[in-house]
CSV table of C-alpha atoms in Angstrom, one decimal:
chain,number,residue,atom,x,y,z
I,1,MET,CA,2.4,-26.3,10.8
I,2,SER,CA,4.3,-29.6,11.2
I,3,ASN,CA,5.6,-31.4,8.2
I,4,GLU,CA,3.2,-34.2,8.6
I,5,ILE,CA,0.2,-31.9,8.7
I,6,TRP,CA,1.5,-29.9,5.8
I,7,GLN,CA,2.2,-32.9,3.7
I,8,THR,CA,-1.3,-34.2,4.4
I,9,TRP,CA,-2.8,-30.8,3.6
I,10,HIS,CA,-0.6,-30.5,0.6
I,11,SER,CA,-1.6,-33.9,-0.8
I,12,LYS,CA,-5.2,-32.9,-0.5
I,13,ALA,CA,-4.7,-29.4,-1.8
I,14,THR,CA,-2.9,-30.6,-4.9
I,15,SER,CA,-6.1,-32.3,-6.3
I,16,PRO,CA,-7.9,-30.3,-8.9
I,17,ARG,CA,-11.2,-30.7,-7.0
I,18,VAL,CA,-9.8,-29.1,-3.8
I,19,ALA,CA,-8.2,-26.4,-5.8
I,20,GLY,CA,-11.4,-25.7,-7.6
I,21,ALA,CA,-13.3,-25.7,-4.4
I,22,LEU,CA,-10.9,-23.2,-2.9
I,23,ALA,CA,-11.2,-21.0,-5.9
I,24,LEU,CA,-15.0,-21.2,-5.7
I,25,LEU,CA,-14.8,-20.2,-2.1
I,26,LEU,CA,-12.6,-17.3,-2.9
I,27,MET,CA,-15.0,-16.2,-5.6
I,28,LEU,CA,-18.0,-16.4,-3.3
I,29,LEU,CA,-16.1,-14.5,-0.7
I,30,ILE,CA,-15.1,-11.8,-3.1
I,31,ALA,CA,-18.0,-11.3,-5.4
I,32,PRO,CA,-20.7,-10.2,-2.9
I,33,THR,CA,-18.2,-7.8,-1.4
I,34,LEU,CA,-17.4,-6.4,-4.8
I,35,ARG,CA,-21.0,-5.8,-5.5
I,36,GLY,CA,-21.6,-4.6,-1.9
I,37,GLN,CA,-19.0,-2.0,-2.4
I,38,SER,CA,-20.2,-0.8,-5.8
I,39,PRO,CA,-19.8,2.9,-6.3
I,40,ALA,CA,-23.6,3.4,-6.6
I,41,GLN,CA,-24.1,1.9,-3.2
I,42,ALA,CA,-21.2,3.8,-1.7
I,43,ASP,CA,-22.6,7.0,-3.2
I,44,ALA,CA,-26.1,6.2,-1.8
I,45,GLN,CA,-24.6,5.6,1.6
I,46,SER,CA,-22.7,8.9,1.3
I,47,ASN,CA,-25.7,10.7,0.1
I,48,ALA,CA,-27.6,9.4,3.1
I,49,GLN,CA,-25.0,11.0,5.3
I,50,THR,CA,-25.3,14.4,3.7
I,51,ASP,CA,-24.0,17.8,4.7
I,52,ALA,CA,-23.7,18.4,8.4
I,53,ILE,CA,-21.4,15.7,9.5
I,54,GLU,CA,-18.4,17.2,11.3
I,55,PRO,CA,-15.4,15.0,11.5
I,56,GLU,CA,-15.2,15.4,15.3
I,57,SER,CA,-18.7,13.9,15.7
I,58,ILE,CA,-17.8,10.7,13.9
I,59,SER,CA,-17.2,7.8,16.2
I,60,PRO,CA,-14.8,5.4,14.4
I,61,VAL,CA,-15.6,1.7,14.2
I,62,PRO,CA,-13.2,-1.3,14.0
I,63,VAL,CA,-12.4,-2.2,10.4
I,64,PHE,CA,-11.3,-5.4,8.8
I,65,THR,CA,-9.5,-5.1,5.6
I,66,MET,CA,-7.5,-7.7,3.6
I,67,GLY,CA,-5.3,-7.8,0.6
I,68,THR,CA,-5.2,-11.0,-1.4
I,69,GLY,CA,-3.8,-12.1,-4.6
I,70,PHE,CA,-2.7,-15.0,-6.8
I,71,ILE,CA,0.5,-14.3,-8.6
I,72,THR,CA,2.2,-16.6,-11.1
I,73,GLN,CA,5.9,-15.9,-11.6
I,74,PHE,CA,8.2,-17.4,-14.2
I,75,GLU,CA,11.8,-16.8,-13.2
I,76,GLY,CA,14.3,-18.2,-15.6
I,77,GLY,CA,11.6,-20.3,-17.1
I,78,THR,CA,10.6,-21.9,-13.8
I,79,PRO,CA,6.9,-21.3,-12.9
I,80,ASN,CA,6.1,-20.4,-9.3
I,81,LEU,CA,2.5,-20.0,-8.0
I,82,ASP,CA,2.2,-17.5,-5.2
I,83,PRO,CA,-1.1,-17.2,-3.4
I,84,LEU,CA,-1.2,-14.7,-0.7
I,85,ILE,CA,-3.7,-13.4,1.9
I,86,SER,CA,-2.9,-10.5,4.2
I,87,PRO,CA,-5.6,-9.6,6.7
I,88,ILE,CA,-5.5,-6.3,8.5
I,89,PHE,CA,-7.4,-5.3,11.6
I,90,LEU,CA,-7.8,-1.6,12.6
I,91,ILE,CA,-9.3,-1.1,16.1
I,92,PRO,CA,-9.7,2.6,17.2
I,93,LEU,CA,-10.0,3.4,20.8
I,94,GLY,CA,-11.4,6.8,21.8
I,95,GLN,CA,-10.2,9.8,19.8
I,96,ASN,CA,-6.5,9.2,20.0
I,97,TRP,CA,-5.7,5.5,20.0
I,98,LEU,CA,-5.4,2.9,17.3
I,99,ILE,CA,-4.5,-0.8,17.5
I,100,GLU,CA,-3.5,-2.1,14.1
I,101,SER,CA,-2.1,-5.4,12.8
I,102,ARG,CA,-1.3,-7.0,9.5
I,103,ASP,CA,-0.4,-10.7,9.0
I,104,THR,CA,0.7,-12.4,5.8
I,105,PHE,CA,0.0,-15.9,4.8
I,106,GLU,CA,1.9,-16.7,1.7
I,107,SER,CA,3.0,-19.8,-0.2
I,108,ASP,CA,5.5,-20.2,-3.0
I,109,LEU,CA,4.5,-23.3,-4.9
I,110,ALA,CA,7.1,-24.6,-7.4
I,111,PRO,CA,7.5,-27.8,-9.3
I,112,VAL,CA,9.9,-30.4,-7.8
I,113,PRO,CA,11.9,-32.4,-10.3
I,114,GLY,CA,10.7,-36.0,-10.5
I,115,GLU,CA,7.6,-35.3,-8.6
I,116,PRO,CA,4.1,-34.4,-9.8
I,117,GLY,CA,2.4,-31.1,-9.0
I,118,TYR,CA,3.7,-28.0,-7.2
I,119,LYS,CA,5.0,-28.0,-3.7
I,120,GLY,CA,5.9,-25.4,-1.2
I,121,VAL,CA,5.5,-24.3,2.3
I,122,LEU,CA,3.1,-21.9,3.9
I,123,ASP,CA,4.9,-18.8,5.2
I,124,LYS,CA,3.3,-16.9,8.1
I,125,GLU,CA,4.5,-13.6,9.3
I,126,VAL,CA,3.3,-10.9,11.6
I,127,ASP,CA,4.0,-7.8,9.5
I,128,TYR,CA,3.0,-5.4,12.2
I,129,LEU,CA,1.1,-5.4,15.5
I,130,GLN,CA,1.2,-2.0,17.0
I,131,VAL,CA,-0.5,0.5,19.3
I,132,ASP,CA,-0.6,4.1,18.1
I,133,TYR,CA,-1.3,7.0,20.4
I,134,ILE,CA,-1.9,10.4,18.6
I,135,ALA,CA,-0.4,12.6,21.3
I,136,ASN,CA,-0.9,15.9,19.4
I,137,PRO,CA,-1.0,17.2,15.8
I,138,TYR,CA,2.7,16.8,15.5
I,139,LEU,CA,3.5,13.5,17.3
I,140,THR,CA,2.2,10.0,17.2
I,141,VAL,CA,3.8,7.4,19.6
I,142,THR,CA,3.9,3.8,18.3
I,143,VAL,CA,4.7,0.8,20.4
I,144,GLY,CA,4.9,-2.9,19.3
I,145,ARG,CA,6.0,-4.5,16.1
I,146,TYR,CA,6.1,-2.0,13.2
I,147,LEU,CA,7.2,-1.8,9.6
I,148,THR,CA,10.7,-0.3,9.5
I,149,PRO,CA,10.4,3.2,8.1
I,150,PHE,CA,13.5,3.1,5.8
I,151,GLY,CA,12.7,4.5,2.4
I,152,ILE,CA,9.1,4.5,1.2
I,153,PHE,CA,8.7,1.0,-0.4
I,154,ASN,CA,8.6,-1.1,2.7
I,155,GLU,CA,6.2,1.0,4.6
I,156,ARG,CA,3.9,2.4,2.0
I,157,LEU,CA,4.2,0.4,-1.2
I,158,TYR,CA,4.8,-3.2,-0.2
I,159,PRO,CA,1.2,-4.6,-0.2
I,160,ILE,CA,0.5,-6.5,-3.4
I,161,TRP,CA,-2.7,-4.5,-4.0
I,162,ILE,CA,-0.7,-1.3,-3.9
I,163,ARG,CA,2.6,-2.1,-5.7
I,164,ASP,CA,2.6,-1.5,-9.4
I,165,LEU,CA,5.1,-4.3,-10.1
I,166,GLN,CA,4.8,-7.5,-8.1
I,167,SER,CA,8.5,-8.2,-7.8
I,168,ASP,CA,10.5,-6.6,-4.9
I,169,PRO,CA,13.1,-4.0,-5.6
I,170,LEU,CA,16.6,-5.5,-5.3
I,171,ILE,CA,17.6,-3.1,-2.5
I,172,LEU,CA,14.5,-3.7,-0.4
I,173,PRO,CA,16.3,-5.9,2.2
I,174,ILE,CA,18.9,-3.1,2.9
I,175,ALA,CA,18.1,-1.9,6.5
I,176,THR,CA,14.8,-3.6,6.6
I,177,GLY,CA,16.0,-7.2,6.7
I,178,PRO,CA,14.0,-10.2,5.7
I,179,SER,CA,11.1,-9.4,7.9
I,180,GLY,CA,10.9,-5.7,7.1
I,181,ALA,CA,9.8,-4.9,10.7
I,182,GLY,CA,11.2,-3.8,14.0
I,183,THR,CA,10.0,-4.5,17.5
I,184,GLY,CA,10.1,-1.6,19.9
I,185,ALA,CA,8.9,2.0,19.9
I,186,MET,CA,8.6,4.8,17.3
I,187,LEU,CA,7.9,8.5,17.2
I,188,ARG,CA,6.4,9.8,14.0
I,189,GLY,CA,4.2,12.5,12.6
I,190,GLY,CA,3.7,15.1,9.9
I,191,PHE,CA,3.0,18.8,10.1
I,192,ASP,CA,2.9,22.0,8.0
I,193,ALA,CA,6.3,23.7,8.2
I,194,ALA,CA,5.0,26.6,6.0
I,195,PRO,CA,2.2,27.1,3.5
I,196,GLY,CA,2.7,24.5,0.9
I,197,ILE,CA,5.5,22.7,2.7
I,198,GLU,CA,4.9,19.6,4.8
I,199,ILE,CA,7.4,17.8,6.9
I,200,ASN,CA,7.1,14.1,7.9
I,201,TYR,CA,9.4,12.1,10.1
I,202,ALA,CA,9.7,8.8,11.9
I,203,THR,CA,12.4,7.8,14.4
I,204,TYR,CA,12.5,4.4,16.0
I,205,PHE,CA,14.3,1.9,18.2
I,206,SER,CA,14.0,-1.8,17.7
I,207,THR,CA,15.1,-4.5,20.0
I,208,LEU,CA,16.5,-7.9,19.0
I,209,SER,CA,13.9,-10.6,18.6
I,210,THR,CA,14.6,-14.1,17.6
I,211,ILE,CA,11.1,-15.3,18.0
I,212,ASN,CA,9.8,-17.1,14.9
I,213,ARG,CA,7.6,-14.9,12.7
I,214,ILE,CA,8.2,-11.8,14.8
I,215,ASP,CA,12.0,-11.6,14.4
I,216,SER,CA,13.8,-8.2,14.3
I,217,ASP,CA,17.2,-6.7,14.7
I,218,ARG,CA,18.4,-4.4,17.4
I,219,ALA,CA,18.7,-1.1,15.6
I,220,ALA,CA,17.8,2.6,15.8
I,221,GLY,CA,17.1,4.9,12.9
I,222,MET,CA,15.1,7.7,11.4
I,223,ARG,CA,13.5,8.9,8.2
I,224,ALA,CA,12.5,12.4,7.3
I,225,GLY,CA,10.8,13.8,4.3
I,226,ILE,CA,9.6,17.1,2.8
I,227,TYR,CA,6.4,17.0,0.8
I,228,LEU,CA,5.2,19.8,-1.4
I,229,PRO,CA,1.4,19.3,-1.9
I,230,GLY,CA,1.3,21.8,-4.8
I,231,PRO,CA,3.6,20.0,-7.2
I,232,ARG,CA,3.0,16.7,-5.3
I,233,LEU,CA,6.7,16.2,-4.8
I,234,GLU,CA,8.3,14.4,-2.0
I,235,VAL,CA,12.0,13.9,-1.2
I,236,GLY,CA,13.5,12.4,1.9
I,237,GLY,CA,16.3,10.5,3.5
I,238,SER,CA,16.6,7.5,5.9
I,239,PHE,CA,19.4,6.4,8.3
I,240,GLN,CA,19.8,3.3,10.4
I,241,HIS,CA,22.4,2.2,12.9
I,242,LEU,CA,22.6,-1.4,13.7
I,243,LEU,CA,23.1,-2.0,17.5
I,244,GLN,CA,24.4,-5.5,17.2
I,245,ASP,CA,26.9,-7.6,15.3
I,246,ASP,CA,29.2,-5.2,13.3
I,247,ARG,CA,27.2,-2.1,14.3
I,248,SER,CA,27.0,-0.9,10.8
I,249,ASN,CA,25.2,2.0,9.3
I,250,ALA,CA,22.8,2.2,6.4
I,251,PHE,CA,21.4,5.2,4.6
I,252,GLY,CA,19.1,6.0,1.8
I,253,PHE,CA,17.1,8.6,-0.1
I,254,HIS,CA,13.7,8.5,-1.7
I,255,PHE,CA,11.8,10.6,-4.2
I,256,ALA,CA,8.2,10.6,-5.3
I,257,TRP,CA,6.4,12.8,-7.7
I,258,GLN,CA,2.8,12.8,-9.1
I,259,PRO,CA,2.6,15.7,-11.5
I,260,THR,CA,-0.9,17.2,-11.2
I,261,PRO,CA,-1.8,17.5,-14.9
I,262,LEU,CA,-0.9,13.8,-15.6
I,263,PRO,CA,-2.0,10.5,-14.1
I,264,LEU,CA,1.7,9.7,-13.7
I,265,ASP,CA,3.6,8.4,-10.7
I,266,ILE,CA,7.4,8.6,-10.6
I,267,ARG,CA,9.1,7.0,-7.6
I,268,ALA,CA,12.7,6.2,-6.8
I,269,GLU,CA,14.9,5.0,-4.0
I,270,TYR,CA,18.6,4.7,-3.3
I,271,ALA,CA,20.0,2.7,-0.4
I,272,ARG,CA,23.5,1.9,0.8
I,273,SER,CA,25.1,-0.2,3.5
I,274,HIS,CA,28.0,-2.5,3.9
I,275,ASN,CA,25.9,-5.2,2.3
I,276,GLY,CA,25.6,-3.3,-0.9
I,277,SER,CA,24.1,-0.4,-2.6
I,278,GLY,CA,21.7,0.3,-5.4
I,279,TYR,CA,18.7,2.2,-6.6
I,280,TRP,CA,15.4,1.7,-8.4
I,281,ILE,CA,13.3,4.2,-10.4
I,282,GLU,CA,9.8,3.5,-11.4
I,283,THR,CA,7.2,5.2,-13.5
I,284,ALA,CA,3.6,4.3,-13.8
I,285,TYR,CA,1.2,6.0,-16.2
I,286,ARG,CA,-2.6,5.5,-16.3
I,287,LEU,CA,-4.0,5.8,-19.8
I,288,SER,CA,-7.0,7.8,-18.7
I,289,GLN,CA,-6.1,10.7,-21.1
I,290,ALA,CA,-5.8,8.5,-24.2
I,291,PRO,CA,-7.5,10.2,-27.1
I,292,VAL,CA,-8.9,6.9,-28.4
I,293,TRP,CA,-10.8,4.0,-26.7
I,294,THR,CA,-10.9,6.1,-23.6
I,295,SER,CA,-13.5,4.0,-21.8
I,296,ALA,CA,-11.3,0.9,-22.0
I,297,LEU,CA,-7.9,2.5,-21.8
I,298,ARG,CA,-8.7,4.5,-18.7
I,299,HIS,CA,-8.5,1.2,-16.7
I,300,VAL,CA,-5.0,0.4,-18.1
I,301,GLN,CA,-1.8,1.3,-16.4
I,302,VAL,CA,1.7,0.9,-17.9
I,303,VAL,CA,4.7,0.6,-15.6
I,304,GLY,CA,8.4,0.6,-16.1
I,305,ARG,CA,11.2,0.1,-13.6
I,306,MET,CA,14.9,0.2,-13.8
I,307,GLN,CA,17.2,-0.9,-11.0
I,308,GLN,CA,20.8,-1.6,-10.3
I,309,PHE,CA,22.5,-3.3,-7.3
I,310,TYR,CA,26.2,-3.4,-6.4
I,311,THR,CA,27.5,-5.8,-3.9
I,312,GLY,CA,29.1,-4.6,-0.7
I,313,THR,CA,31.8,-5.9,1.6
I,314,VAL,CA,29.6,-8.2,3.6
I,315,VAL,CA,27.3,-10.8,1.9
I,316,ASP,CA,23.7,-10.7,2.8
I,317,PRO,CA,21.7,-13.8,1.8
I,318,ASP,CA,18.6,-11.7,1.1
I,319,LEU,CA,20.5,-9.6,-1.4
I,320,PRO,CA,21.9,-10.6,-4.8
I,321,THR,CA,25.4,-12.1,-4.5
I,322,VAL,CA,26.7,-10.4,-7.6
I,323,ASN,CA,26.2,-7.0,-9.3
I,324,THR,CA,22.8,-7.1,-10.9
I,325,ASN,CA,20.9,-4.9,-13.3
I,326,MET,CA,17.2,-5.3,-14.0
I,327,PHE,CA,14.5,-3.6,-16.0
I,328,GLU,CA,10.8,-4.5,-15.9
I,329,PHE,CA,7.8,-3.5,-17.9
I,330,GLY,CA,4.3,-3.9,-16.5
I,331,LEU,CA,0.7,-3.7,-17.8
I,332,ASN,CA,-2.1,-3.6,-15.2
I,333,TYR,CA,-5.8,-3.5,-15.7
I,334,TYR,CA,-8.0,-2.0,-13.0
I,335,PHE,CA,-11.5,-3.6,-13.0
I,336,ARG,CA,-12.0,-1.4,-9.9
I,337,ASP,CA,-9.7,0.7,-7.8
I,338,ASP,CA,-9.4,-2.3,-5.5
I,339,PHE,CA,-9.4,-5.2,-8.0
I,340,ARG,CA,-7.0,-5.5,-10.9
I,341,PHE,CA,-5.1,-7.8,-13.2
I,342,VAL,CA,-1.4,-7.4,-13.1
I,343,SER,CA,1.3,-8.5,-15.5
I,344,SER,CA,5.0,-7.8,-16.1
I,345,TYR,CA,8.0,-8.8,-18.0
I,346,GLY,CA,11.5,-8.2,-16.8
I,347,ARG,CA,15.1,-9.1,-17.8
I,348,GLN,CA,17.7,-9.5,-15.1
I,349,PHE,CA,21.4,-9.1,-16.0
I,350,ALA,CA,24.0,-10.6,-13.7
I,351,PHE,CA,27.4,-12.1,-13.9
I,352,GLN,CA,26.1,-15.6,-13.0
I,353,GLY,CA,23.6,-15.5,-15.9
I,354,ASN,CA,20.8,-13.4,-17.4
I,355,GLN,CA,17.2,-14.5,-17.0
I,356,ASN,CA,13.7,-13.4,-17.8
I,357,VAL,CA,11.1,-12.7,-15.1
I,358,TRP,CA,7.4,-12.8,-16.0
I,359,THR,CA,4.5,-12.3,-13.6
I,360,LEU,CA,0.8,-12.7,-14.1
I,361,GLY,CA,-1.9,-12.3,-11.4
I,362,LEU,CA,-4.9,-10.8,-9.8
I,363,THR,CA,-4.9,-8.6,-6.7
I,364,TYR,CA,-7.8,-7.6,-4.6
I,365,ARG,CA,-8.4,-5.5,-1.5
I,366,LEU,CA,-11.4,-6.1,0.7
I,367,ALA,CA,-12.6,-3.7,3.4
I,368,MET,CA,-15.5,-3.9,5.8
I,369,PRO,CA,-16.6,-2.4,9.1
I,370,LEU,CA,-16.8,-4.7,12.2
I,371,GLY,CA,-19.9,-3.0,13.3
I,372,ASP,CA,-22.3,-0.3,12.0
I,373,GLY,CA,-20.3,1.9,9.7
I,374,ASP,CA,-23.0,4.5,9.3
I,375,MET,CA,-23.8,7.3,11.6
I,376,GLN,CA,-26.5,6.6,14.2
Z,1,MET,CA,-1.9,-28.0,-7.2
Z,2,THR,CA,-1.9,-29.3,-10.7
Z,3,LEU,CA,-2.0,-27.2,-13.8
Z,4,ARG,CA,-5.5,-28.4,-14.4
Z,5,GLY,CA,-6.5,-27.2,-10.9
Z,6,GLY,CA,-4.7,-23.9,-11.4
Z,7,LEU,CA,-6.5,-23.4,-14.7
Z,8,LEU,CA,-9.9,-24.1,-13.1
Z,9,ALA,CA,-9.0,-21.6,-10.3
Z,10,GLY,CA,-8.0,-19.1,-12.9
Z,11,ILE,CA,-11.3,-19.4,-14.8
Z,12,LEU,CA,-13.3,-19.0,-11.6
Z,13,ILE,CA,-11.3,-16.0,-10.6
Z,14,ALA,CA,-11.8,-14.5,-14.0
Z,15,ALA,CA,-15.5,-15.0,-13.5
Z,16,THR,CA,-15.2,-13.0,-10.4
Z,17,ALA,CA,-13.6,-10.3,-12.5
Z,18,LEU,CA,-16.6,-10.3,-14.8
Z,19,LEU,CA,-18.9,-9.9,-11.7
Z,20,ALA,CA,-16.8,-7.0,-10.6
Z,21,ILE,CA,-17.2,-5.4,-14.0
Z,22,SER,CA,-20.9,-5.8,-13.9
Z,23,GLY,CA,-20.9,-4.0,-10.5
Z,24,GLY,CA,-19.6,-0.9,-12.3
Z,25,VAL,CA,-16.4,0.9,-12.2
Z,26,THR,CA,-15.7,3.6,-9.7
Z,27,ALA,CA,-15.4,7.1,-11.0
Z,28,GLN,CA,-12.5,7.8,-8.7
Z,29,ASP,CA,-9.7,6.2,-10.6
Z,30,GLY,CA,-6.6,7.8,-11.8
Z,31,GLY,CA,-8.0,9.7,-14.7
Z,32,SER,CA,-11.1,11.1,-13.2
Z,33,ALA,CA,-9.0,11.8,-10.0
Z,34,ALA,CA,-6.8,14.1,-12.0
Z,35,HIS,CA,-9.8,15.6,-13.6
Z,36,SER,CA,-11.5,16.1,-10.2
Z,37,VAL,CA,-8.5,17.9,-8.9
Z,38,ASN,CA,-8.5,20.2,-11.8
Z,39,VAL,CA,-12.2,20.9,-11.3
Z,40,ALA,CA,-11.6,21.5,-7.6
Z,41,ASN,CA,-8.8,23.9,-8.3
Z,42,ALA,CA,-10.9,25.8,-10.8
Z,43,ALA,CA,-13.8,25.8,-8.4
Z,44,LEU,CA,-11.7,27.0,-5.5
Z,45,THR,CA,-12.4,30.7,-5.9
Z,46,ALA,CA,-10.1,33.3,-4.4
Z,47,PRO,CA,-12.2,34.0,-1.3
Z,48,ALA,CA,-13.0,30.4,-0.7
Z,49,ALA,CA,-9.3,29.5,-1.2
Z,50,LYS,CA,-8.4,32.1,1.3
Z,51,ALA,CA,-10.9,30.8,3.8
Z,52,ALA,CA,-9.7,27.3,3.4
Z,53,SER,CA,-6.1,28.2,3.5
Z,54,ALA,CA,-6.7,30.3,6.6
Z,55,ALA,CA,-8.5,27.5,8.3
Z,56,ALA,CA,-6.0,24.9,7.2
Z,57,ASN,CA,-3.1,26.9,8.6
Z,58,SER,CA,-4.6,27.8,11.9
Z,59,ASN,CA,-4.2,24.6,13.8
Z,60,ALA,CA,-2.2,26.3,16.5
Z,61,ALA,CA,-5.1,28.7,17.3
Z,62,VAL,CA,-8.0,26.6,16.3
Z,63,LYS,CA,-7.6,22.9,16.9
Z,64,SER,CA,-9.7,21.9,13.9
Z,65,PRO,CA,-10.0,24.0,10.7
Z,66,VAL,CA,-13.2,22.0,10.0
Z,67,ALA,CA,-14.7,23.2,13.3
Z,68,ALA,CA,-14.0,26.7,12.3
Z,69,ALA,CA,-16.4,26.5,9.3
Z,70,ALA,CA,-19.6,28.3,10.2
Z,71,LYS,CA,-21.0,29.4,6.8
Z,72,PRO,CA,-22.2,27.3,4.0
Z,73,GLN,CA,-19.6,28.7,1.6
Z,74,ASP,CA,-16.9,27.8,4.1
Z,75,ASP,CA,-18.3,24.3,4.2
Z,76,GLU,CA,-18.1,24.0,0.5
Z,77,SER,CA,-14.6,25.4,0.2
Z,78,LEU,CA,-13.4,23.1,3.0
Z,79,THR,CA,-15.0,20.1,1.2
Z,80,ILE,CA,-13.3,21.2,-2.0
Z,81,GLU,CA,-10.0,21.6,-0.2
Z,82,GLY,CA,-10.6,18.2,1.4
Z,83,GLU,CA,-11.0,16.7,-2.1
Z,84,LYS,CA,-7.8,18.3,-3.2
Z,85,ARG,CA,-5.9,17.0,-0.3
Z,86,PHE,CA,-7.5,13.6,-0.7
Z,87,HIS,CA,-6.1,13.2,-4.2
Z,88,ALA,CA,-2.7,14.8,-3.3
Z,89,ASN,CA,-2.1,12.6,-0.3
Z,90,CYS,CA,-3.9,9.3,-1.0
Z,91,GLY,CA,-2.7,9.2,-4.6
Z,92,ARG,CA,0.9,9.3,-3.4
Z,93,CYS,CA,0.9,5.6,-2.8
Z,94,HIS,CA,-2.2,4.0,-4.4
Z,95,GLN,CA,-5.2,4.6,-6.6
Z,96,ALA,CA,-7.7,6.8,-4.9
Z,97,PRO,CA,-10.2,4.6,-3.1
Z,98,GLN,CA,-13.9,4.9,-3.1
Z,99,LYS,CA,-15.9,6.3,-0.2
Z,100,PHE,CA,-16.8,4.1,2.7
Z,101,PRO,CA,-19.4,4.6,5.4
Z,102,PRO,CA,-18.5,7.5,7.8
Z,103,ARG,CA,-17.5,5.6,10.9
Z,104,MET,CA,-15.4,3.2,8.8
Z,105,MET,CA,-13.8,6.1,7.0
Z,106,ALA,CA,-12.9,7.7,10.3
Z,107,THR,CA,-10.9,4.6,11.2
Z,108,ILE,CA,-9.2,4.3,7.8
Z,109,VAL,CA,-8.2,8.0,7.8
Z,110,ARG,CA,-6.7,7.6,11.3
Z,111,HIS,CA,-4.8,4.5,10.1
Z,112,MET,CA,-3.5,6.5,7.1
Z,113,ARG,CA,-2.5,9.4,9.3
Z,114,VAL,CA,-0.1,7.1,11.1
Z,115,ARG,CA,1.0,5.0,8.1
Z,116,ALA,CA,1.5,7.8,5.6
Z,117,THR,CA,2.4,10.5,8.2
Z,118,ILE,CA,-0.2,12.9,6.8
Z,119,THR,CA,-0.8,16.1,8.8
Z,120,ASP,CA,-3.6,16.7,11.3
Z,121,ASP,CA,-5.2,19.2,9.0
Z,122,ASP,CA,-5.0,16.8,6.0
Z,123,MET,CA,-6.7,14.1,8.1
Z,124,ARG,CA,-9.6,16.3,9.1
Z,125,LEU,CA,-10.2,17.8,5.7
Z,126,ILE,CA,-9.9,14.4,3.9
Z,127,LEU,CA,-12.3,12.9,6.4
Z,128,ARG,CA,-14.7,15.8,5.9
Z,129,TYR,CA,-14.6,15.3,2.1
Z,130,MET,CA,-14.9,11.5,2.3
Z,131,THR,CA,-18.0,11.6,4.6
Z,132,GLN,CA,-19.9,14.3,2.6
């Protein structure tokens, strides 16, 4: 979008009337879908498809799904408004193919000193656009633009409707870069190594791309993990070798545990490269077992995260420039599994100055079939 | 966007939230998910568990453990095993989602097989559970 068009659009968008109209449009878009996906209806649909459906007999249909949210972030006292829409298309072909894409349209609106209102630019990014071929139970071949499988946050936890805290971990850019994606090919899969032990892996090669919105580095890497379904415990490691510039290496480890008796998630990552090193550890607890006010508290989730970052020998503009410590505390309320209110408070400690980070917002995930979703 | 506009937007989105509440709350959130797993574990009797386990670990000989189910009790045990794997795998990253129509569910499970590198058996059993 050119500057002129953006400024014209922005001048219109800053009026309360237009903002209200956009919000009304968003509400009209969301509300019928929320009601359309009510559990009662979903159950009715499921009940209509009773008993004898074998998975092999189900012909998949293209699906459109979208994550959207409106996050307000106060960083060091400065408010930022962050609306985001992230549409996803899933197009299955036959029994073994899948074309999938995710784009992100995001704006960071902030006040400009001496000028009224909030201003910002619309960022557009192709997160992934890939073709998957399920070759056999152990191997899937992926070609195109894909999310870099380094650690677990970038590939699994990044979408705003999934993440429990809306701010990115400090170490996220290590090995994933600003775009978080690679362009090339990837081999991946998961299989049972023994009863109760699953192995998952991903190995990839990415070529250099300087094309705007689909940029990537030339690199190769892999990630492997062991998942124990019984205790719901996963540990794994990642490695990446940059095939350009200083040809540096990066490595990391990840850990995830959901103890079966408790609605508790514990996740952690460590990453290290010449740009720096650090870790984050996060716990999220759903108050569904609270002895009092159960019907209300079962929708509430409390989250805590602790992280530290240490600078490396080469400065990366996407990473903190000084050693930084940060803790965050979050409180989320799930209206439904796909619609929630999120909030958090964090305190960042750094040599250049400490600051508070507050977030408030709503996140929503929409999903609908592009065709008849029921069996014929 | 002025603060007034933002406030108006917030009120309207809050109204959306109220509409969502009036639409009901899914029973498959975190707490009931854990409860469901416990129930599933309790309900998975020894013979049924054996059948499910045998089916789940026989992908080399039988391409689909689901296809191997011929008896009603096997159907039930596979569905219970599917629920167990659904909560174990899907809950690793996000709140367990609701059920969708079968053809839509087949696409989503295929997507998650790639994204979350779940196993072939997990995919089939989860799809079976989510379409029953």
